Each structure stands twice: as C-alpha cells, then as structure tokens.
Short mmCIF file of C-alpha atoms and ligand atoms in Angstrom, two decimals:
data_model
loop_
_atom_site.label_atom_id
_atom_site.label_comp_id
_atom_site.label_asym_id
_atom_site.label_seq_id
_atom_site.Cartn_x
_atom_site.Cartn_y
_atom_site.Cartn_z
CA MET A 1 -21.85 -12.32 37.48
CA ALA A 2 -19.39 -11.84 34.56
CA ASP A 3 -20.57 -11.86 30.94
CA LYS A 4 -20.18 -15.12 28.95
CA PRO A 5 -16.60 -15.16 27.78
CA ALA A 6 -15.41 -15.03 24.20
CA ARG A 7 -14.23 -18.52 23.46
CA GLY A 8 -10.56 -18.50 23.46
CA LEU A 9 -10.62 -14.74 24.38
CA ALA A 10 -11.28 -13.98 20.70
CA ASP A 11 -11.49 -10.17 20.16
CA VAL A 12 -10.83 -9.45 23.75
CA VAL A 13 -8.35 -6.61 24.21
CA ALA A 14 -6.02 -8.02 26.84
CA ALA A 15 -3.37 -5.33 27.10
CA SER A 16 -2.41 -1.93 25.64
CA THR A 17 0.86 -1.90 23.64
CA ALA A 18 2.83 0.44 21.60
CA LEU A 19 5.00 -2.39 20.12
CA SER A 20 3.00 -3.83 17.31
CA ASP A 21 -0.46 -3.53 15.67
CA VAL A 22 -2.37 -5.83 13.32
CA ASP A 23 -5.15 -4.87 11.00
CA GLY A 24 -6.67 -8.29 10.36
CA VAL A 25 -9.11 -7.09 7.75
CA ALA A 26 -6.63 -5.22 5.60
CA GLY A 27 -3.83 -7.72 6.29
CA ARG A 28 -1.40 -5.17 7.65
CA LEU A 29 1.22 -5.45 10.47
CA TYR A 30 3.03 -2.61 12.05
CA TYR A 31 6.04 -2.51 14.43
CA ARG A 32 5.84 0.74 16.45
CA GLY A 33 3.97 2.26 13.59
CA TYR A 34 6.22 1.05 10.80
CA ASP A 35 4.57 -1.11 8.14
CA ILE A 36 6.16 -4.57 7.93
CA HIS A 37 6.28 -4.17 4.18
CA ASP A 38 8.67 -1.24 4.72
CA LEU A 39 10.77 -3.11 7.33
CA ALA A 40 11.03 -6.50 5.65
CA GLY A 41 14.26 -6.86 3.46
CA ARG A 42 15.30 -3.16 4.31
CA THR A 43 15.80 -3.30 8.02
CA SER A 44 18.22 -5.65 9.67
CA PHE A 45 17.14 -7.79 12.61
CA GLU A 46 19.41 -5.89 14.98
CA GLU A 47 17.74 -2.62 13.79
CA CYS A 48 14.37 -4.32 14.53
CA VAL A 49 15.57 -5.28 18.07
CA HIS A 50 16.47 -1.62 18.69
CA LEU A 51 13.07 -0.55 17.44
CA LEU A 52 11.20 -3.02 19.65
CA VAL A 53 13.36 -3.07 22.75
CA ARG A 54 14.77 0.50 22.82
CA GLY A 55 11.75 2.21 21.11
CA THR A 56 13.21 3.80 17.89
CA LEU A 57 14.89 2.78 14.61
CA PRO A 58 18.50 3.36 15.47
CA THR A 59 20.99 5.86 14.05
CA THR A 60 24.22 4.29 12.85
CA ALA A 61 25.90 5.09 16.14
CA GLU A 62 23.03 3.57 18.20
CA LEU A 63 23.08 0.45 16.08
CA ASP A 64 26.87 0.11 16.43
CA THR A 65 26.41 0.25 20.26
CA LEU A 66 23.65 -2.39 20.27
CA VAL A 67 25.66 -4.66 17.93
CA ALA A 68 28.70 -4.41 20.25
CA GLU A 69 26.42 -5.18 23.23
CA LEU A 70 24.87 -8.19 21.47
CA ALA A 71 28.34 -9.49 20.56
CA GLU A 72 29.50 -9.21 24.12
CA ALA A 73 26.41 -10.93 25.43
CA ARG A 74 26.75 -13.93 23.11
CA THR A 75 27.81 -16.33 25.87
CA ILE A 76 26.00 -19.13 27.55
CA GLY A 77 26.50 -19.23 31.37
CA ALA A 78 27.85 -22.26 33.21
CA SER A 79 24.42 -23.30 34.52
CA ALA A 80 22.87 -23.73 31.00
CA GLN A 81 26.04 -25.52 29.81
CA ALA A 82 25.85 -27.92 32.84
CA VAL A 83 22.17 -28.67 31.95
CA LEU A 84 22.96 -29.26 28.30
CA PRO A 85 24.06 -32.89 28.44
CA HIS A 86 20.87 -33.82 30.37
CA VAL A 87 18.43 -32.01 28.04
CA ILE A 88 19.88 -33.22 24.75
CA ARG A 89 18.46 -36.63 25.73
CA SER A 90 14.86 -35.45 25.41
CA GLY A 91 15.09 -35.37 21.58
CA THR A 92 12.63 -32.45 21.42
CA PRO A 93 14.49 -29.19 20.86
CA MET A 94 11.71 -26.90 22.27
CA GLU A 95 11.54 -29.02 25.40
CA ALA A 96 15.37 -28.76 25.86
CA LEU A 97 15.47 -25.08 24.99
CA ARG A 98 12.61 -24.11 27.35
CA THR A 99 14.90 -25.59 30.07
CA LEU A 100 18.02 -24.04 28.84
CA VAL A 101 16.42 -20.55 28.69
CA SER A 102 15.18 -20.99 32.29
CA ALA A 103 18.84 -21.99 33.34
CA LEU A 104 20.25 -18.73 31.83
CA SER A 105 18.81 -16.77 34.72
CA VAL A 106 21.13 -18.39 37.25
CA ASP A 107 24.05 -16.78 35.64
CA ASP A 108 22.48 -13.50 34.77
CA PRO A 109 23.73 -10.68 37.05
CA ASP A 110 20.41 -8.90 36.76
CA ALA A 111 18.26 -12.08 37.18
CA SER A 112 16.04 -10.82 40.01
CA ASP A 113 16.09 -7.14 39.24
CA SER A 114 13.11 -6.13 37.13
CA GLY A 115 13.88 -2.39 37.03
CA ALA A 116 13.95 -0.62 33.67
CA GLU A 117 17.65 -0.69 33.19
CA ALA A 118 18.14 -4.30 34.27
CA ASN A 119 15.27 -5.34 31.97
CA GLN A 120 16.99 -3.55 29.12
CA ARG A 121 20.22 -5.42 29.74
CA LYS A 122 18.50 -8.73 30.14
CA ALA A 123 16.57 -8.28 26.91
CA VAL A 124 19.88 -7.75 24.94
CA ARG A 125 21.41 -10.78 26.67
CA LEU A 126 18.49 -13.02 25.84
CA VAL A 127 18.25 -11.84 22.25
CA ALA A 128 22.06 -12.66 21.83
CA GLN A 129 21.88 -15.91 23.81
CA MET A 130 18.95 -17.50 22.10
CA PRO A 131 20.64 -18.28 18.73
CA MET A 132 23.72 -19.35 20.69
CA LEU A 133 21.57 -21.73 22.73
CA VAL A 134 19.97 -23.26 19.65
CA ALA A 135 23.31 -23.72 17.86
CA THR A 136 24.99 -25.11 21.03
CA TYR A 137 22.10 -27.49 21.62
CA HIS A 138 22.20 -28.64 17.96
CA ALA A 139 25.91 -29.12 18.03
CA ALA A 140 25.84 -31.04 21.38
CA ARG A 141 23.22 -33.58 20.17
CA THR A 142 25.25 -34.25 17.12
CA GLY A 143 28.38 -34.78 19.26
CA GLY A 144 30.35 -31.67 18.26
CA ALA A 145 30.76 -28.00 19.07
CA ALA A 146 29.15 -25.14 17.10
CA PRO A 147 31.59 -22.87 15.18
CA ASP A 148 32.38 -19.60 16.95
CA PRO A 149 30.32 -16.70 15.67
CA VAL A 150 32.37 -14.24 13.46
CA VAL A 151 32.43 -10.48 13.74
CA ASP A 152 31.55 -9.60 10.20
CA LEU A 153 28.20 -11.43 10.32
CA GLY A 154 25.01 -10.39 12.22
CA ILE A 155 22.67 -12.55 14.17
CA ALA A 156 21.18 -14.14 11.10
CA GLY A 157 24.40 -14.91 9.31
CA ASN A 158 26.06 -16.24 12.46
CA PHE A 159 23.08 -18.47 13.23
CA LEU A 160 23.28 -20.11 9.68
CA LEU A 161 26.91 -20.50 10.07
CA GLN A 162 26.62 -22.15 13.42
CA ILE A 163 23.75 -24.47 12.37
CA THR A 164 24.96 -25.58 9.02
CA GLY A 165 28.70 -25.48 9.76
CA SER A 166 29.59 -23.29 6.67
CA ARG A 167 29.51 -19.60 6.04
CA PRO A 168 26.19 -18.62 4.46
CA SER A 169 26.25 -16.78 1.07
CA PRO A 170 25.49 -13.08 1.50
CA ARG A 171 22.01 -13.50 0.05
CA ALA A 172 21.18 -16.57 2.36
CA ALA A 173 22.14 -14.32 5.40
CA GLU A 174 20.02 -11.49 4.08
CA ILE A 175 17.00 -13.79 3.47
CA PHE A 176 17.23 -15.26 7.04
CA ASP A 177 17.64 -11.84 8.43
CA GLU A 178 14.36 -10.82 6.71
CA CYS A 179 12.76 -13.99 8.19
CA LEU A 180 13.85 -12.86 11.70
CA VAL A 181 12.33 -9.44 11.15
CA LEU A 182 9.12 -10.93 9.96
CA HIS A 183 8.68 -13.08 13.01
CA ALA A 184 9.84 -10.47 15.71
CA ASP A 185 6.51 -9.40 17.23
CA HIS A 186 2.81 -9.95 16.67
CA THR A 187 0.51 -8.25 19.30
CA MET A 188 -1.21 -10.60 21.75
CA ASN A 189 -0.34 -13.94 20.21
CA ALA A 190 -0.38 -16.80 22.76
CA SER A 191 3.21 -16.78 23.73
CA THR A 192 3.47 -13.04 24.14
CA PHE A 193 0.20 -13.06 26.19
CA THR A 194 1.81 -15.70 28.29
CA ALA A 195 4.89 -13.77 28.92
CA ARG A 196 2.85 -10.66 29.88
CA VAL A 197 0.76 -12.66 32.23
CA VAL A 198 3.79 -13.85 33.99
CA ALA A 199 5.45 -10.43 33.99
CA ALA A 200 2.30 -8.87 35.32
CA THR A 201 2.68 -10.82 38.62
CA LEU A 202 5.95 -8.85 38.87
CA SER A 203 7.87 -12.00 38.18
CA ASP A 204 11.10 -11.68 36.43
CA MET A 205 11.97 -11.67 32.71
CA HIS A 206 13.44 -15.15 32.52
CA SER A 207 10.31 -16.68 34.09
CA ALA A 208 8.13 -14.82 31.60
CA ILE A 209 10.24 -16.01 28.64
CA THR A 210 10.44 -19.67 29.87
CA ALA A 211 6.60 -19.57 29.99
CA ALA A 212 6.43 -18.02 26.51
CA MET A 213 8.68 -20.80 25.17
CA GLY A 214 6.18 -23.33 26.47
CA ALA A 215 3.32 -21.57 24.66
CA LEU A 216 5.23 -21.18 21.42
CA ARG A 217 5.94 -24.87 21.24
CA GLY A 218 2.30 -25.98 20.65
CA PRO A 219 1.33 -26.77 17.10
CA LEU A 220 -1.47 -24.34 17.00
CA HIS A 221 1.11 -21.54 17.49
CA GLY A 222 4.87 -21.64 16.68
CA GLY A 223 5.01 -25.42 16.43
CA ALA A 224 3.07 -25.13 13.19
CA ASN A 225 6.11 -24.43 11.05
CA GLU A 226 7.68 -27.80 11.76
CA ALA A 227 4.33 -29.44 11.43
CA VAL A 228 4.01 -27.88 7.82
CA MET A 229 7.30 -29.31 6.81
CA LYS A 230 6.48 -32.82 8.18
CA THR A 231 3.11 -32.53 6.32
CA MET A 232 4.89 -31.87 3.03
CA GLN A 233 7.31 -34.71 3.61
CA SER A 234 4.45 -37.11 4.31
CA ILE A 235 2.38 -36.45 1.16
CA ASP A 236 2.72 -39.17 -1.33
CA GLY A 237 3.07 -38.08 -4.98
CA GLY A 238 4.52 -34.61 -4.42
CA VAL A 239 2.42 -31.86 -6.10
CA ASP A 240 -0.07 -34.48 -7.43
CA GLY A 241 -0.75 -35.77 -3.89
CA VAL A 242 -1.55 -32.32 -2.35
CA GLU A 243 -5.23 -32.10 -3.20
CA ALA A 244 -6.12 -35.56 -1.87
CA TYR A 245 -4.24 -34.85 1.31
CA VAL A 246 -6.19 -31.59 1.83
CA ARG A 247 -9.47 -33.12 1.12
CA GLN A 248 -8.87 -36.23 3.37
CA THR A 249 -7.69 -33.96 6.23
CA LEU A 250 -10.69 -31.79 6.08
CA ASP A 251 -13.08 -34.75 5.61
CA ALA A 252 -11.62 -36.14 8.86
CA HIS A 253 -12.07 -32.65 10.49
CA GLY A 254 -8.31 -32.35 10.83
CA LYS A 255 -6.31 -29.08 10.81
CA LEU A 256 -4.15 -27.98 7.91
CA MET A 257 -1.10 -26.75 9.55
CA GLY A 258 0.12 -23.21 8.47
CA PHE A 259 -3.35 -22.12 7.51
CA GLY A 260 -5.94 -19.95 9.21
CA HIS A 261 -5.32 -17.20 11.73
CA ARG A 262 -7.25 -15.73 14.73
CA VAL A 263 -6.82 -12.11 13.56
CA TYR A 264 -6.15 -12.13 9.80
CA LYS A 265 -9.28 -12.46 7.64
CA THR A 266 -7.10 -11.99 4.56
CA GLU A 267 -3.55 -12.82 3.59
CA ASP A 268 -1.06 -12.61 6.49
CA PRO A 269 1.36 -9.91 5.24
CA ARG A 270 4.36 -11.98 6.48
CA ALA A 271 3.23 -14.91 4.24
CA THR A 272 3.44 -12.50 1.22
CA HIS A 273 7.10 -11.96 1.79
CA LEU A 274 7.85 -15.62 2.77
CA ARG A 275 6.17 -16.96 -0.37
CA ARG A 276 8.44 -14.69 -2.42
CA ILE A 277 11.54 -15.81 -0.58
CA SER A 278 10.54 -19.46 -0.88
CA GLU A 279 10.27 -18.98 -4.67
CA GLU A 280 13.70 -17.30 -4.89
CA LEU A 281 15.36 -20.07 -2.86
CA ALA A 282 13.56 -22.75 -4.90
CA ASP A 283 14.95 -21.22 -8.08
CA SER A 284 18.44 -20.61 -6.67
CA THR A 285 18.78 -24.14 -5.18
CA GLY A 286 17.13 -25.73 -8.23
CA ASP A 287 14.98 -27.73 -5.75
CA ARG A 288 11.49 -26.48 -6.58
CA GLY A 289 9.50 -29.47 -5.13
CA TYR A 290 8.42 -28.04 -1.78
CA TYR A 291 7.76 -24.58 -3.20
CA LYS A 292 5.54 -26.12 -5.80
CA MET A 293 3.69 -28.29 -3.31
CA SER A 294 3.21 -25.29 -1.08
CA ARG A 295 1.73 -23.08 -3.93
CA ARG A 296 -0.51 -26.06 -4.85
CA MET A 297 -1.64 -26.51 -1.24
CA GLU A 298 -2.55 -22.79 -0.74
CA GLU A 299 -4.59 -22.90 -4.02
CA VAL A 300 -6.46 -26.06 -2.92
CA VAL A 301 -7.00 -24.91 0.60
CA PHE A 302 -8.44 -21.58 -0.48
CA ASP A 303 -10.75 -23.31 -2.93
CA VAL A 304 -12.00 -25.82 -0.57
CA LYS A 305 -12.03 -24.02 2.77
CA GLY A 306 -11.36 -20.37 2.11
CA LEU A 307 -8.37 -20.26 4.37
CA TYR A 308 -5.16 -18.27 3.83
CA PRO A 309 -1.57 -19.40 4.70
CA ASN A 310 -0.17 -17.83 7.95
CA VAL A 311 3.37 -16.91 8.74
CA ASP A 312 4.27 -20.58 9.46
CA PHE A 313 3.38 -21.94 5.98
CA PHE A 314 6.03 -20.65 3.69
CA ALA A 315 8.57 -20.26 6.55
CA ALA A 316 8.74 -24.12 6.46
CA SER A 317 10.03 -24.37 2.86
CA VAL A 318 12.29 -21.26 3.36
CA TYR A 319 13.96 -22.73 6.41
CA HIS A 320 14.33 -26.16 4.63
CA TYR A 321 15.99 -24.48 1.63
CA LEU A 322 18.43 -22.63 4.09
CA GLY A 323 19.50 -25.96 5.36
CA ILE A 324 17.94 -25.64 8.79
CA PRO A 325 16.90 -29.02 10.30
CA THR A 326 13.11 -29.34 10.51
CA ASP A 327 13.08 -29.78 14.27
CA LEU A 328 14.78 -26.50 14.71
CA PHE A 329 12.09 -24.57 12.87
CA THR A 330 10.20 -23.61 16.05
CA PRO A 331 13.44 -22.72 17.91
CA VAL A 332 14.22 -20.37 14.96
CA PHE A 333 10.87 -18.69 15.68
CA ALA A 334 12.02 -18.20 19.28
CA VAL A 335 15.30 -16.72 18.14
CA SER A 336 13.37 -13.91 16.45
CA ARG A 337 10.40 -13.62 18.90
CA MET A 338 12.77 -13.15 21.73
CA SER A 339 12.97 -9.55 20.71
CA GLY A 340 9.18 -9.10 20.92
CA TRP A 341 8.68 -11.07 24.09
CA THR A 342 11.48 -9.08 25.97
CA ALA A 343 10.02 -5.78 24.72
CA HIS A 344 6.65 -6.78 25.98
CA VAL A 345 7.98 -7.73 29.42
CA ILE A 346 9.70 -4.41 29.59
CA GLU A 347 6.41 -2.60 28.54
CA GLN A 348 4.39 -4.67 31.03
CA HIS A 349 6.72 -3.76 33.94
CA LEU A 350 6.77 -0.09 33.05
CA ASP A 351 2.97 0.21 33.53
CA ASN A 352 1.92 -2.86 35.39
CA ARG A 353 -1.34 -4.13 36.59
CA LEU A 354 -1.89 -7.79 37.45
CA ILE A 355 -3.63 -9.74 34.61
CA ARG A 356 -6.34 -11.66 36.27
CA PRO A 357 -9.48 -12.20 34.12
CA ASP A 358 -12.69 -13.72 35.44
CA SER A 359 -14.15 -17.12 34.47
CA GLU A 360 -17.55 -18.36 33.70
CA TYR A 361 -18.55 -21.12 36.14
CA ILE A 362 -20.21 -24.05 34.44
CA GLY A 363 -20.10 -26.65 37.14
CA GLU A 364 -22.65 -27.90 39.61
CA ARG A 365 -24.19 -25.66 42.20
CA ASP A 366 -25.86 -26.24 45.60
CA GLN A 367 -24.24 -29.62 46.13
CA LYS A 368 -25.08 -31.40 49.42
CA TRP A 369 -21.97 -32.36 51.35
CA VAL A 370 -22.12 -35.95 52.87
CA PRO A 371 -19.47 -37.71 55.03
CA ILE A 372 -17.08 -40.03 53.12
CA GLU A 373 -18.60 -43.25 54.47
CA GLU A 374 -22.08 -42.27 53.07
CA ARG A 375 -20.91 -41.46 49.50
N1 ACO Q 1 -7.27 -26.28 9.09
C1 ACO Q 1 -8.62 -26.64 8.91
N2 ACO Q 1 -9.60 -25.95 9.47
C2 ACO Q 1 -9.29 -24.73 9.97
C3 ACO Q 1 -8.00 -24.37 10.05
C4 ACO Q 1 -6.97 -25.12 9.54
N3 ACO Q 1 -5.76 -24.75 9.70
N4 ACO Q 1 -8.03 -23.00 10.65
C5 ACO Q 1 -9.28 -22.88 10.91
N5 ACO Q 1 -10.13 -23.85 10.57
C6 ACO Q 1 -11.51 -23.86 10.64
C7 ACO Q 1 -11.92 -24.54 11.89
O1 ACO Q 1 -12.09 -25.91 11.80
C8 ACO Q 1 -13.26 -23.85 12.13
O2 ACO Q 1 -14.24 -24.49 11.23
P1 ACO Q 1 -15.66 -24.71 11.64
O3 ACO Q 1 -16.20 -23.29 12.03
O4 ACO Q 1 -16.26 -25.33 10.52
O5 ACO Q 1 -15.59 -25.65 12.84
C9 ACO Q 1 -12.97 -22.40 11.69
O6 ACO Q 1 -11.98 -22.57 10.65
C10 ACO Q 1 -12.62 -21.53 12.76
O7 ACO Q 1 -11.36 -22.06 13.34
P2 ACO Q 1 -10.82 -22.01 14.77
O8 ACO Q 1 -9.87 -23.11 15.09
O9 ACO Q 1 -11.94 -21.79 15.66
O10 ACO Q 1 -9.99 -20.62 14.69
P3 ACO Q 1 -9.14 -20.06 15.78
O11 ACO Q 1 -9.12 -18.60 15.59
O12 ACO Q 1 -9.50 -20.63 17.07
O13 ACO Q 1 -7.73 -20.66 15.47
C11 ACO Q 1 -5.61 -21.17 14.53
C12 ACO Q 1 -6.64 -20.10 14.74
C13 ACO Q 1 -5.26 -21.89 15.78
C14 ACO Q 1 -4.43 -20.53 13.94
C15 ACO Q 1 -6.25 -22.16 13.46
O14 ACO Q 1 -6.47 -21.54 12.21
C16 ACO Q 1 -5.30 -23.35 13.28
O15 ACO Q 1 -5.52 -24.34 14.03
N6 ACO Q 1 -4.39 -23.32 12.23
C17 ACO Q 1 -3.47 -24.45 12.12
C18 ACO Q 1 -2.32 -24.28 12.99
C19 ACO Q 1 -1.42 -23.10 12.67
O16 ACO Q 1 -1.05 -22.97 11.47
N7 ACO Q 1 -1.05 -22.40 13.63
C20 ACO Q 1 -0.03 -21.29 13.43
C21 ACO Q 1 -0.84 -19.96 13.60
S1 ACO Q 1 0.14 -18.53 13.27
C22 ACO Q 1 1.13 -18.49 14.61
O17 ACO Q 1 0.77 -18.74 15.73
C23 ACO Q 1 2.47 -18.13 14.62
#
C-alpha cells in the first residue's frame, strides 16, 4: 500500500527540470541558473523566451532570428477567428481564451507532431499568438479591432499598444517587459504541472497548454492578481479601511488574495521587483492610492498573520497603473507563462515517462453487493 500522501502534493518532487529553480527559504528564483534579480529589468522578454525555450541567453544574432520568427508568427488562424464571436459572449476572458488557445491547433501546421523541431516551432507560435489573442479578444468584445503591432516594439510594447489603443511610453514598455520576465516560469506551479501531466501522455502541446490555461484561471493560482485588484476596489475608506478588511477576512477564515505561497517561506523575489515598479508608477502617474493601500495591506497582513505578498499582489496595482483592464490581469499572466509552459512541454517530451501517481483509498471496504430491488 502507498504511503499517506502529502496533502496537495506539498514537498513532493513531481518532475526533474533544468528550466527554473526556487529556493523557498532564501527567497531566490533562477531561470536556467540565472538569478531573477539579474534578469529582471536587464533582459528582455524575448531573450527570456530564448533562454527558456531554446536553452541559452541569445547572442544578438540569435535574438534577431527569434524576434523575426515571433513577428512572423503573430497571426491568429481562421478557426480561432471563427470561434471569437461566440466566446466573447461568456464575459470571462480566461474562459474565452482557454477556448481560443485550443482552437489555435486547428490551423497549426505542426499540430499533431510532437517531435523536437515541431515543438520548437509551436512554442514560438504560441508565445507570439497569446498576446494577439488577448488583444483581439479585448477589441472584439468592445466592438472594434486591435491596432496592428508595430515593428519597433517588442511583445510587451505591442501588447500595451493593442490593449490601450495608444503607443506606450518607452518606460511603460520597459516596465511591462520586466513584468513578463518575472512571470515567465516557476517550477511545478499548478498550471505547469498540469501541462506536464498532459504532455506526459504524449498528447500534443496545444492540449497541454489548454489544460494549463484552465489551471491558471483559478483564484488560488493566476486568478489571484485580478482578485487582488477587486479586493482593493472593494475596500471602503482606502488606506484607512485596509486593516479592518484584513482582520474581518481573517476572522471569517477567508483568504487574503495575493498573500502566501506554497514554496516561499520569505519574500517572493518577484514581489520585490513588482513593489518597486508599483511605487515608480504610482509616482509617475500621480495616483498613489492603490500603491499606498497595497503597502498598508502587506504591513497589516504580516503583523497579523505573518504572510508575505506573492507575485500576484503588486502585479495588480502595476497592471492597473499601466492601463490594463482588471479582468485581463490573468490573461496577462498567460501571455508571459506561455514561455514557461511550452518550454516544459518540450522538456517533458524530450525525456518522457507517464505521470501517474498513486492515491490513498479512504472509502468503504468489503461492501456486500445486493440486487437493486433489495436496496
Ligand atoms: N490568506 C489567509 N490565510 C492564508 C493565506 C492567505 N492568502 N495563505 C495561507 N494562509 C493560511 C491558511 O489559512 C493556513 O492557515 P491555518 O494553518 O491556520 O489553517 C496556512 O496559512 C497554510 O495555508 P494553505 O492554504 O494550506 O497553504 P497552501 O500552501 O496550500 O496554499 C496558496 C498556498 C494557495 C498560495 C495560499 O497561500 C493562498 O490561498 N493564497 C491566496 C491566493 C493567492 O494569492 N494565490 C496566488 C499564489 S501565487 C501563484 O499561483 C502565481
């Protein structure tokens, strides 16, 4: 008989990976051995995609090649376009986008090929398509069309352009680029694990990513960034109302969104950067309200419950300051995490074994079967 399981698979090593590593005690995160503190703000998201998907930080020539491939792949196939008018009715972006991502496979020339080269091509396409899907979805639900991407902006700048309708300032584009780098990969988080489980059946990349989208949507995972913003907006009295909100939530055994983490026992290193960015944007926009509320909340939550903010907490005010609609915060997470998910699918397919854990049976035993008329 199997050992009693760790609840929620806590501390269970579920896969080997060379993609990212977390030291939850020291509060460190590494992508392929590079400290996130060295990458954030210094490495573009495109370089990060190269690092995760292709294995190395690129040379200038390698980066140019990848950027050209990404630009070429920035189209949405006819099937996803055809589904769009139907899914915008759902009103829930992650529900719509999960379906749209799934529809991308129909027009992908490598859809059912899970060989190494086909997987590389699909990863690039999916990374390029995800921001286009979010922008196209957002434009369609508001009755318009997203502006075309421009060649002199990267994924981050073009996304802001397409979502807000105006060209971002160079600093806004840099900041959003840093956000994408910070969210790109994070070991065996729920959505990545989901993607690997699907890939390990030798199913295809689009199936794995569609499943990952479903896992990311939940408020205990990527859905938390949207929940943080809604929390802030719901608190009466601004900064002065924060303490009462925290205490009432904890008294009612509720969860404070954007706090706590399965792995980090100290500050999430991504939150360190996002806090700094949030402060910068609060100052530059002259709208310090949500930043001040966030700082007050982290102070009170630490005093009362000893919890640290996670990646989703300051991401909320950052995205708000960048003009991104609140219900697109989790899709933004997917725009970035697509790089990590696809890299994990590639890694899983390169050295595969079916992921099939055991379970602990807790039901009745030795039941006596009786015919239906005697029950
Ligand atoms: N608010 C209130 N209490 C919390 C929180 C929180 N955010 N996080 C943990 N706790 C408490 C639990 O109630 C529990 O307390 P108890 O022992 O007194 O019952 C204890 O801390 C342990 O919490 P668990 O939920 O068992 O921790 P777990 O590792 O399973 O959960 C999780 C981690 C899901 C992130 C949790 O901290 C949480 O729900 N946070 C809020 C949602 C959130 O921000 N999710 C985003 C995470 S980051 C990401 O996925 C990108």
